[in-house]
Amino acid sequence: GRSVTHANSLVVDLPGGLLVVDAQPTPRAATDLLAAIGARSSSPIRYLVFSHPHAVASGGASAFPDSTVRIASRGYRDAVADTEYDFLGELRDLPGIEPSLDWERPVPDLVLFGRTRIEDPRQPVILLPVAHAHSPGDLVVFLPEAGVVTAGDLPFSDSAPYAGAARVSGWISQLNSLMTLGSRRITASRGPAMDVDALRAQRNALVWLQGTVDELLTKDTPEDELTAAVRNADGASRHFAFRSTEDFDRLVTRAIEEARERRRQAGLE
């Protein structure tokens, strides 16, 4: 569902202990997750993997045992070390999140620079750090035997993606890559599991956005009218859910910045 205080986490039962993907937005929510895990398994939690450098994925890390190995991508490590990076991301100012909570920015114990495989004859786990897309530190977890992928906020099940530090072109590329993994179920930070057709629809939405922005720039649409022109363009409501105009406008701004950079590189402006 659309819980503000909780998110989706993946738990994988490995012989040496449990692997958990994403630590919940807050320590309180992480405590709920740990209780749910404890009701199902007595195995220790060995690994905690962060799918991306936003609090929705790692804000509750302090509730996990000190012995847990925290794993993230190099992009995650660099983002949380940057005091200017908006770690709260999509949680900022949402009701139900304690505004006074001093979120820890969890530092990974193990930083991945490329594809990494945790061997297990029953359930191998593939960790895939990816290029800048939804965030500068996205990481995909793939269970090939189960046909399951969990990818943080790369997929956006409600068609209202948060794009605080996103790169739209990279996002399109990574959604294309997710579709080639052969997974049957894809899970995001929020919402129900989805299939490849849902990913394709998301990719198509971002492609539509990129094309619409390029067309408006070609027509020399005034700068102060660009965002509204995209929002009112034919197809916008078909591809995107306008739960938050602010979130959509932020995504449009990212697309405009990238389009202008492409035009500068091509000598068009």
PDB file of C-alpha atoms in Angstrom:
ATOM      1  CA  GLY A   1       0.000   0.000   0.000  1.00  0.00           C
ATOM      2  CA  ARG A   2       0.883   3.694   0.262  1.00  0.00           C
ATOM      3  CA  SER A   3       2.134   3.626   3.844  1.00  0.00           C
ATOM      4  CA  VAL A   4       4.135   6.714   4.774  1.00  0.00           C
ATOM      5  CA  THR A   5       5.797   5.238   7.835  1.00  0.00           C
ATOM      6  CA  HIS A   6       6.744   1.839   6.380  1.00  0.00           C
ATOM      7  CA  ALA A   7       8.169   0.539   3.106  1.00  0.00           C
ATOM      8  CA  ASN A   8       8.852  -2.772   1.383  1.00  0.00           C
ATOM      9  CA  SER A   9      11.814  -4.909   2.452  1.00  0.00           C
ATOM     10  CA  LEU A  10      13.027  -8.165   0.926  1.00  0.00           C
ATOM     11  CA  VAL A  11      14.296 -10.937   3.220  1.00  0.00           C
ATOM     12  CA  VAL A  12      16.362 -13.815   1.808  1.00  0.00           C
ATOM     13  CA  ASP A  13      17.082 -16.918   3.888  1.00  0.00           C
ATOM     14  CA  LEU A  14      20.707 -17.972   3.288  1.00  0.00           C
ATOM     15  CA  PRO A  15      22.612 -20.754   5.089  1.00  0.00           C
ATOM     16  CA  GLY A  16      24.875 -18.253   6.859  1.00  0.00           C
ATOM     17  CA  GLY A  17      22.069 -15.968   7.951  1.00  0.00           C
ATOM     18  CA  LEU A  18      19.432 -13.649   6.555  1.00  0.00           C
ATOM     19  CA  LEU A  19      19.963 -10.992   3.910  1.00  0.00           C
ATOM     20  CA  VAL A  20      17.621  -8.004   4.221  1.00  0.00           C
ATOM     21  CA  VAL A  21      17.182  -5.425   1.475  1.00  0.00           C
ATOM     22  CA  ASP A  22      16.286  -1.984   2.860  1.00  0.00           C
ATOM     23  CA  ALA A  23      16.011  -1.030   6.504  1.00  0.00           C
ATOM     24  CA  GLN A  24      12.686   0.863   6.548  1.00  0.00           C
ATOM     25  CA  PRO A  25      12.357   4.676   6.765  1.00  0.00           C
ATOM     26  CA  THR A  26      12.769   5.011  10.552  1.00  0.00           C
ATOM     27  CA  PRO A  27      14.118   3.004  13.507  1.00  0.00           C
ATOM     28  CA  ARG A  28      10.547   2.542  14.729  1.00  0.00           C
ATOM     29  CA  ALA A  29       9.501   0.985  11.414  1.00  0.00           C
ATOM     30  CA  ALA A  30      12.681  -1.121  11.393  1.00  0.00           C
ATOM     31  CA  THR A  31      11.731  -2.485  14.811  1.00  0.00           C
ATOM     32  CA  ASP A  32       8.404  -3.599  13.318  1.00  0.00           C
ATOM     33  CA  LEU A  33      10.261  -5.294  10.459  1.00  0.00           C
ATOM     34  CA  LEU A  34      12.663  -7.072  12.816  1.00  0.00           C
ATOM     35  CA  ALA A  35       9.727  -8.328  14.879  1.00  0.00           C
ATOM     36  CA  ALA A  36       8.051  -9.686  11.744  1.00  0.00           C
ATOM     37  CA  ILE A  37      11.291 -11.396  10.695  1.00  0.00           C
ATOM     38  CA  GLY A  38      11.772 -12.863  14.178  1.00  0.00           C
ATOM     39  CA  ALA A  39       8.290 -14.402  14.026  1.00  0.00           C
ATOM     40  CA  ARG A  40       9.302 -16.298  10.887  1.00  0.00           C
ATOM     41  CA  SER A  41      12.958 -17.169  11.451  1.00  0.00           C
ATOM     42  CA  SER A  42      15.473 -17.613  14.244  1.00  0.00           C
ATOM     43  CA  SER A  43      18.430 -17.067  11.876  1.00  0.00           C
ATOM     44  CA  PRO A  44      20.655 -14.055  12.524  1.00  0.00           C
ATOM     45  CA  ILE A  45      20.589 -11.117  10.122  1.00  0.00           C
ATOM     46  CA  ARG A  46      23.932 -11.253   8.358  1.00  0.00           C
ATOM     47  CA  TYR A  47      23.577  -8.682   5.577  1.00  0.00           C
ATOM     48  CA  LEU A  48      21.658  -5.406   5.213  1.00  0.00           C
ATOM     49  CA  VAL A  49      21.627  -4.098   1.638  1.00  0.00           C
ATOM     50  CA  PHE A  50      20.625  -0.509   0.785  1.00  0.00           C
ATOM     51  CA  SER A  51      18.875  -0.101  -2.578  1.00  0.00           C
ATOM     52  CA  HIS A  52      19.527   3.648  -2.776  1.00  0.00           C
ATOM     53  CA  PRO A  53      20.700   6.588  -0.619  1.00  0.00           C
ATOM     54  CA  HIS A  54      17.352   7.862   0.653  1.00  0.00           C
ATOM     55  CA  ALA A  55      15.979   7.488   4.168  1.00  0.00           C
ATOM     56  CA  VAL A  56      13.082   5.395   2.860  1.00  0.00           C
ATOM     57  CA  ALA A  57      15.652   2.623   2.296  1.00  0.00           C
ATOM     58  CA  SER A  58      18.130   3.111   5.133  1.00  0.00           C
ATOM     59  CA  GLY A  59      16.664   5.443   7.763  1.00  0.00           C
ATOM     60  CA  GLY A  60      15.979   2.569  10.143  1.00  0.00           C
ATOM     61  CA  ALA A  61      19.437   0.980   9.950  1.00  0.00           C
ATOM     62  CA  SER A  62      20.346   1.866  13.530  1.00  0.00           C
ATOM     63  CA  ALA A  63      17.764  -0.653  14.800  1.00  0.00           C
ATOM     64  CA  PHE A  64      19.633  -3.577  13.220  1.00  0.00           C
ATOM     65  CA  PRO A  65      22.212  -5.618  15.180  1.00  0.00           C
ATOM     66  CA  ASP A  66      25.754  -4.215  15.212  1.00  0.00           C
ATOM     67  CA  SER A  67      26.996  -7.488  13.724  1.00  0.00           C
ATOM     68  CA  THR A  68      25.001  -6.924  10.510  1.00  0.00           C
ATOM     69  CA  VAL A  69      27.173  -6.145   7.480  1.00  0.00           C
ATOM     70  CA  ARG A  70      25.812  -3.080   5.674  1.00  0.00           C
ATOM     71  CA  ILE A  71      26.215  -3.248   1.891  1.00  0.00           C
ATOM     72  CA  ALA A  72      25.726  -0.464  -0.660  1.00  0.00           C
ATOM     73  CA  SER A  73      27.033   0.876  -3.941  1.00  0.00           C
ATOM     74  CA  ARG A  74      29.856   3.363  -4.314  1.00  0.00           C
ATOM     75  CA  GLY A  75      27.265   5.930  -5.397  1.00  0.00           C
ATOM     76  CA  TYR A  76      25.371   5.395  -2.156  1.00  0.00           C
ATOM     77  CA  ARG A  77      28.536   5.868  -0.100  1.00  0.00           C
ATOM     78  CA  ASP A  78      29.402   9.113  -1.880  1.00  0.00           C
ATOM     79  CA  ALA A  79      25.846  10.477  -1.645  1.00  0.00           C
ATOM     80  CA  VAL A  80      25.387   9.967   2.105  1.00  0.00           C
ATOM     81  CA  ALA A  81      28.844  11.462   2.730  1.00  0.00           C
ATOM     82  CA  ASP A  82      27.769  14.648   0.908  1.00  0.00           C
ATOM     83  CA  THR A  83      26.129  17.008   3.398  1.00  0.00           C
ATOM     84  CA  GLU A  84      24.339  18.755   0.524  1.00  0.00           C
ATOM     85  CA  TYR A  85      22.632  15.561  -0.619  1.00  0.00           C
ATOM     86  CA  ASP A  86      18.920  15.393   0.291  1.00  0.00           C
ATOM     87  CA  PHE A  87      18.951  12.159   2.291  1.00  0.00           C
ATOM     88  CA  LEU A  88      15.313  12.534   3.390  1.00  0.00           C
ATOM     89  CA  GLY A  89      14.189  12.670  -0.238  1.00  0.00           C
ATOM     90  CA  GLU A  90      10.547  11.757  -0.713  1.00  0.00           C
ATOM     91  CA  LEU A  91       9.953  11.508   3.053  1.00  0.00           C
ATOM     92  CA  ARG A  92      10.465  15.217   3.579  1.00  0.00           C
ATOM     93  CA  ASP A  93       7.423  16.935   5.123  1.00  0.00           C
ATOM     94  CA  LEU A  94       5.176  13.871   4.785  1.00  0.00           C
ATOM     95  CA  PRO A  95       2.561  13.347   7.544  1.00  0.00           C
ATOM     96  CA  GLY A  96       3.299  10.450   9.880  1.00  0.00           C
ATOM     97  CA  ILE A  97       7.079  10.931   9.804  1.00  0.00           C
ATOM     98  CA  GLU A  98       8.520  12.448  12.962  1.00  0.00           C
ATOM     99  CA  PRO A  99       9.907  15.859  11.897  1.00  0.00           C
ATOM    100  CA  SER A 100      12.282  16.049  14.860  1.00  0.00           C
ATOM    101  CA  LEU A 101      13.866  12.657  14.240  1.00  0.00           C
ATOM    102  CA  ASP A 102      17.602  12.929  13.671  1.00  0.00           C
ATOM    103  CA  TRP A 103      18.030  10.395  10.914  1.00  0.00           C
ATOM    104  CA  GLU A 104      21.293   8.546  10.834  1.00  0.00           C
ATOM    105  CA  ARG A 105      23.015   8.499   7.454  1.00  0.00           C
ATOM    106  CA  PRO A 106      24.161   4.867   7.541  1.00  0.00           C
ATOM    107  CA  VAL A 107      27.681   4.264   6.268  1.00  0.00           C
ATOM    108  CA  PRO A 108      28.185   0.936   4.447  1.00  0.00           C
ATOM    109  CA  ASP A 109      30.699  -1.612   5.716  1.00  0.00           C
ATOM    110  CA  LEU A 110      31.045  -3.115   2.249  1.00  0.00           C
ATOM    111  CA  VAL A 111      31.033  -0.889  -0.854  1.00  0.00           C
ATOM    112  CA  LEU A 112      30.328  -2.515  -4.226  1.00  0.00           C
ATOM    113  CA  PHE A 113      31.941  -1.207  -7.402  1.00  0.00           C
ATOM    114  CA  GLY A 114      30.352  -3.754  -9.749  1.00  0.00           C
ATOM    115  CA  ARG A 115      28.248  -6.878 -10.087  1.00  0.00           C
ATOM    116  CA  THR A 116      28.631  -9.126  -7.019  1.00  0.00           C
ATOM    117  CA  ARG A 117      27.267 -12.631  -6.500  1.00  0.00           C
ATOM    118  CA  ILE A 118      26.598 -14.256  -3.131  1.00  0.00           C
ATOM    119  CA  GLU A 119      26.855 -17.968  -3.853  1.00  0.00           C
ATOM    120  CA  ASP A 120      24.231 -20.321  -2.499  1.00  0.00           C
ATOM    121  CA  PRO A 121      23.149 -23.557  -4.221  1.00  0.00           C
ATOM    122  CA  ARG A 122      19.505 -22.958  -3.293  1.00  0.00           C
ATOM    123  CA  GLN A 123      19.135 -19.185  -3.613  1.00  0.00           C
ATOM    124  CA  PRO A 124      22.084 -17.261  -5.113  1.00  0.00           C
ATOM    125  CA  VAL A 125      21.862 -13.484  -4.780  1.00  0.00           C
ATOM    126  CA  ILE A 126      23.159 -11.063  -7.422  1.00  0.00           C
ATOM    127  CA  LEU A 127      23.851  -7.470  -6.367  1.00  0.00           C
ATOM    128  CA  LEU A 128      23.965  -4.975  -9.230  1.00  0.00           C
ATOM    129  CA  PRO A 129      25.094  -1.382  -8.610  1.00  0.00           C
ATOM    130  CA  VAL A 130      23.784   0.681 -11.523  1.00  0.00           C
ATOM    131  CA  ALA A 131      24.571   4.051 -13.071  1.00  0.00           C
ATOM    132  CA  HIS A 132      22.848   7.247 -11.876  1.00  0.00           C
ATOM    133  CA  ALA A 133      19.092   6.863 -12.437  1.00  0.00           C
ATOM    134  CA  HIS A 134      16.521   7.510  -9.672  1.00  0.00           C
ATOM    135  CA  SER A 135      19.472   8.427  -7.447  1.00  0.00           C
ATOM    136  CA  PRO A 136      23.272   8.514  -7.698  1.00  0.00           C
ATOM    137  CA  GLY A 137      23.508   5.254  -5.719  1.00  0.00           C
ATOM    138  CA  ASP A 138      20.899   2.799  -6.999  1.00  0.00           C
ATOM    139  CA  LEU A 139      21.476  -0.926  -6.458  1.00  0.00           C
ATOM    140  CA  VAL A 140      19.397  -3.824  -7.817  1.00  0.00           C
ATOM    141  CA  VAL A 141      19.082  -7.179  -6.038  1.00  0.00           C
ATOM    142  CA  PHE A 142      18.247 -10.169  -8.278  1.00  0.00           C
ATOM    143  CA  LEU A 143      17.310 -13.687  -7.179  1.00  0.00           C
ATOM    144  CA  PRO A 144      17.598 -15.679 -10.425  1.00  0.00           C
ATOM    145  CA  GLU A 145      16.204 -18.940  -9.016  1.00  0.00           C
ATOM    146  CA  ALA A 146      13.118 -17.216  -7.634  1.00  0.00           C
ATOM    147  CA  GLY A 147      12.741 -14.800 -10.551  1.00  0.00           C
ATOM    148  CA  VAL A 148      12.523 -11.869  -8.135  1.00  0.00           C
ATOM    149  CA  VAL A 149      14.080  -8.414  -8.442  1.00  0.00           C
ATOM    150  CA  THR A 150      13.960  -5.665  -5.859  1.00  0.00           C
ATOM    151  CA  ALA A 151      15.081  -2.271  -7.091  1.00  0.00           C
ATOM    152  CA  GLY A 152      14.242   0.426  -4.556  1.00  0.00           C
ATOM    153  CA  ASP A 153      12.690   3.436  -6.231  1.00  0.00           C
ATOM    154  CA  LEU A 154      13.793   2.609  -9.780  1.00  0.00           C
ATOM    155  CA  PRO A 155      10.295   1.187 -10.402  1.00  0.00           C
ATOM    156  CA  PHE A 156       7.427   3.501  -9.469  1.00  0.00           C
ATOM    157  CA  SER A 157       4.235   1.520  -9.061  1.00  0.00           C
ATOM    158  CA  ASP A 158       1.864   4.483  -8.703  1.00  0.00           C
ATOM    159  CA  SER A 159       3.147   6.464 -11.737  1.00  0.00           C
ATOM    160  CA  ALA A 160       4.268   9.350  -9.529  1.00  0.00           C
ATOM    161  CA  PRO A 161       8.063   9.033  -9.288  1.00  0.00           C
ATOM    162  CA  TYR A 162      10.180  11.134  -6.964  1.00  0.00           C
ATOM    163  CA  ALA A 163      13.048  12.726  -8.885  1.00  0.00           C
ATOM    164  CA  GLY A 164      15.016  14.832  -6.428  1.00  0.00           C
ATOM    165  CA  ALA A 165      18.446  13.963  -7.863  1.00  0.00           C
ATOM    166  CA  ALA A 166      17.377  11.775 -10.761  1.00  0.00           C
ATOM    167  CA  ARG A 167      18.788  11.497 -14.276  1.00  0.00           C
ATOM    168  CA  VAL A 168      15.916  10.749 -16.621  1.00  0.00           C
ATOM    169  CA  SER A 169      18.092   9.318 -19.389  1.00  0.00           C
ATOM    170  CA  GLY A 170      19.808   6.988 -16.909  1.00  0.00           C
ATOM    171  CA  TRP A 171      16.437   6.020 -15.456  1.00  0.00           C
ATOM    172  CA  ILE A 172      15.179   4.987 -18.896  1.00  0.00           C
ATOM    173  CA  SER A 173      18.334   2.957 -19.475  1.00  0.00           C
ATOM    174  CA  GLN A 174      18.078   1.134 -16.138  1.00  0.00           C
ATOM    175  CA  LEU A 175      14.399   0.289 -16.623  1.00  0.00           C
ATOM    176  CA  ASN A 176      15.380  -1.190 -19.986  1.00  0.00           C
ATOM    177  CA  SER A 177      18.042  -3.270 -18.233  1.00  0.00           C
ATOM    178  CA  LEU A 178      15.604  -4.466 -15.542  1.00  0.00           C
ATOM    179  CA  MET A 179      13.305  -5.776 -18.266  1.00  0.00           C
ATOM    180  CA  THR A 180      16.075  -8.036 -19.598  1.00  0.00           C
ATOM    181  CA  LEU A 181      16.814  -9.861 -16.321  1.00  0.00           C
ATOM    182  CA  GLY A 182      14.086 -12.434 -16.836  1.00  0.00           C
ATOM    183  CA  SER A 183      12.376 -11.698 -13.527  1.00  0.00           C
ATOM    184  CA  ARG A 184       8.752 -12.604 -12.897  1.00  0.00           C
ATOM    185  CA  ARG A 185       8.201 -10.235  -9.988  1.00  0.00           C
ATOM    186  CA  ILE A 186       9.713  -6.797  -9.431  1.00  0.00           C
ATOM    187  CA  THR A 187       9.344  -5.042  -6.091  1.00  0.00           C
ATOM    188  CA  ALA A 188       9.802  -1.346  -5.389  1.00  0.00           C
ATOM    189  CA  SER A 189      10.151   0.604  -2.151  1.00  0.00           C
ATOM    190  CA  ARG A 190       6.390   1.016  -2.048  1.00  0.00           C
ATOM    191  CA  GLY A 191       3.318  -0.572  -3.555  1.00  0.00           C
ATOM    192  CA  PRO A 192       2.574  -4.100  -4.797  1.00  0.00           C
ATOM    193  CA  ALA A 193       4.926  -6.295  -6.802  1.00  0.00           C
ATOM    194  CA  MET A 194       4.814  -5.708 -10.548  1.00  0.00           C
ATOM    195  CA  ASP A 195       5.759  -7.438 -13.780  1.00  0.00           C
ATOM    196  CA  VAL A 196       7.769  -6.549 -16.879  1.00  0.00           C
ATOM    197  CA  ASP A 197       4.754  -4.949 -18.558  1.00  0.00           C
ATOM    198  CA  ALA A 198       4.524  -2.462 -15.677  1.00  0.00           C
ATOM    199  CA  LEU A 199       8.221  -1.617 -16.082  1.00  0.00           C
ATOM    200  CA  ARG A 200       7.677  -1.117 -19.802  1.00  0.00           C
ATOM    201  CA  ALA A 201       4.858   1.335 -19.095  1.00  0.00           C
ATOM    202  CA  GLN A 202       7.136   3.273 -16.733  1.00  0.00           C
ATOM    203  CA  ARG A 203       9.927   3.338 -19.303  1.00  0.00           C
ATOM    204  CA  ASN A 204       7.470   4.566 -21.923  1.00  0.00           C
ATOM    205  CA  ALA A 205       6.282   7.316 -19.582  1.00  0.00           C
ATOM    206  CA  LEU A 206       9.827   8.635 -19.138  1.00  0.00           C
ATOM    207  CA  VAL A 207      10.479   8.360 -22.883  1.00  0.00           C
ATOM    208  CA  TRP A 208       7.296  10.365 -23.488  1.00  0.00           C
ATOM    209  CA  LEU A 209       8.506  12.993 -21.016  1.00  0.00           C
ATOM    210  CA  GLN A 210      11.923  13.230 -22.645  1.00  0.00           C
ATOM    211  CA  GLY A 211      10.416  13.530 -26.127  1.00  0.00           C
ATOM    212  CA  THR A 212       7.859  16.138 -25.062  1.00  0.00           C
ATOM    213  CA  VAL A 213      10.537  18.307 -23.465  1.00  0.00           C
ATOM    214  CA  ASP A 214      12.739  18.041 -26.576  1.00  0.00           C
ATOM    215  CA  GLU A 215       9.808  19.059 -28.786  1.00  0.00           C
ATOM    216  CA  LEU A 216       8.928  22.076 -26.648  1.00  0.00           C
ATOM    217  CA  LEU A 217      12.558  23.260 -26.618  1.00  0.00           C
ATOM    218  CA  THR A 218      12.709  22.908 -30.398  1.00  0.00           C
ATOM    219  CA  LYS A 219       9.649  25.171 -30.589  1.00  0.00           C
ATOM    220  CA  ASP A 220      11.442  27.764 -28.392  1.00  0.00           C
ATOM    221  CA  THR A 221       8.783  27.581 -25.696  1.00  0.00           C
ATOM    222  CA  PRO A 222       9.497  30.366 -23.149  1.00  0.00           C
ATOM    223  CA  GLU A 223      11.434  29.175 -20.101  1.00  0.00           C
ATOM    224  CA  ASP A 224       8.741  30.212 -17.628  1.00  0.00           C
ATOM    225  CA  GLU A 225       6.104  28.257 -19.563  1.00  0.00           C
ATOM    226  CA  LEU A 226       7.989  24.983 -20.082  1.00  0.00           C
ATOM    227  CA  THR A 227       6.938  23.059 -16.984  1.00  0.00           C
ATOM    228  CA  ALA A 228       3.275  23.969 -17.307  1.00  0.00           C
ATOM    229  CA  ALA A 229       3.387  23.111 -21.016  1.00  0.00           C
ATOM    230  CA  VAL A 230       4.631  19.602 -20.216  1.00  0.00           C
ATOM    231  CA  ARG A 231       2.066  19.179 -17.441  1.00  0.00           C
ATOM    232  CA  ASN A 232      -0.747  20.190 -19.838  1.00  0.00           C
ATOM    233  CA  ALA A 233       0.550  18.261 -22.850  1.00  0.00           C
ATOM    234  CA  ASP A 234      -1.547  15.549 -24.433  1.00  0.00           C
ATOM    235  CA  GLY A 235      -0.547  12.290 -22.778  1.00  0.00           C
ATOM    236  CA  ALA A 236       0.715  13.642 -19.446  1.00  0.00           C
ATOM    237  CA  SER A 237      -2.232  12.355 -17.434  1.00  0.00           C
ATOM    238  CA  ARG A 238      -2.096   9.034 -19.277  1.00  0.00           C
ATOM    239  CA  HIS A 239       1.527   8.393 -18.303  1.00  0.00           C
ATOM    240  CA  PHE A 240       1.744  10.000 -14.869  1.00  0.00           C
ATOM    241  CA  ALA A 241      -0.393  10.162 -11.732  1.00  0.00           C
ATOM    242  CA  PHE A 242      -0.628  13.734 -10.474  1.00  0.00           C
ATOM    243  CA  ARG A 243      -0.746  12.867  -6.795  1.00  0.00           C
ATOM    244  CA  SER A 244       1.739  15.665  -6.227  1.00  0.00           C
ATOM    245  CA  THR A 245       2.169  18.472  -8.753  1.00  0.00           C
ATOM    246  CA  GLU A 246       5.398  19.378  -6.975  1.00  0.00           C
ATOM    247  CA  ASP A 247       6.845  15.902  -7.552  1.00  0.00           C
ATOM    248  CA  PHE A 248       5.871  15.926 -11.224  1.00  0.00           C
ATOM    249  CA  ASP A 249       7.295  19.405 -11.759  1.00  0.00           C
ATOM    250  CA  ARG A 250      10.554  18.283 -10.138  1.00  0.00           C
ATOM    251  CA  LEU A 251      10.747  15.396 -12.605  1.00  0.00           C
ATOM    252  CA  VAL A 252      10.062  17.769 -15.502  1.00  0.00           C
ATOM    253  CA  THR A 253      12.813  20.093 -14.262  1.00  0.00           C
ATOM    254  CA  ARG A 254      15.309  17.202 -14.323  1.00  0.00           C
ATOM    255  CA  ALA A 255      14.249  16.352 -17.895  1.00  0.00           C
ATOM    256  CA  ILE A 256      14.602  19.989 -19.005  1.00  0.00           C
ATOM    257  CA  GLU A 257      18.080  20.303 -17.489  1.00  0.00           C
ATOM    258  CA  GLU A 258      19.245  17.168 -19.276  1.00  0.00           C
ATOM    259  CA  ALA A 259      17.679  18.228 -22.582  1.00  0.00           C
ATOM    260  CA  ARG A 260      19.406  21.618 -22.423  1.00  0.00           C
ATOM    261  CA  GLU A 261      22.729  19.912 -21.722  1.00  0.00           C
ATOM    262  CA  ARG A 262      22.263  17.664 -24.782  1.00  0.00           C
ATOM    263  CA  ARG A 263      21.444  20.699 -26.896  1.00  0.00           C
ATOM    264  CA  ARG A 264      24.529  22.559 -25.635  1.00  0.00           C
ATOM    265  CA  GLN A 265      26.718  19.570 -26.473  1.00  0.00           C
ATOM    266  CA  ALA A 266      25.191  19.511 -29.956  1.00  0.00           C
ATOM    267  CA  GLY A 267      25.770  23.253 -30.383  1.00  0.00           C
ATOM    268  CA  LEU A 268      22.050  24.045 -30.543  1.00  0.00           C
ATOM    269  CA  GLU A 269      22.105  26.587 -27.685  1.00  0.00           C
TER     270      GLU A 269
END
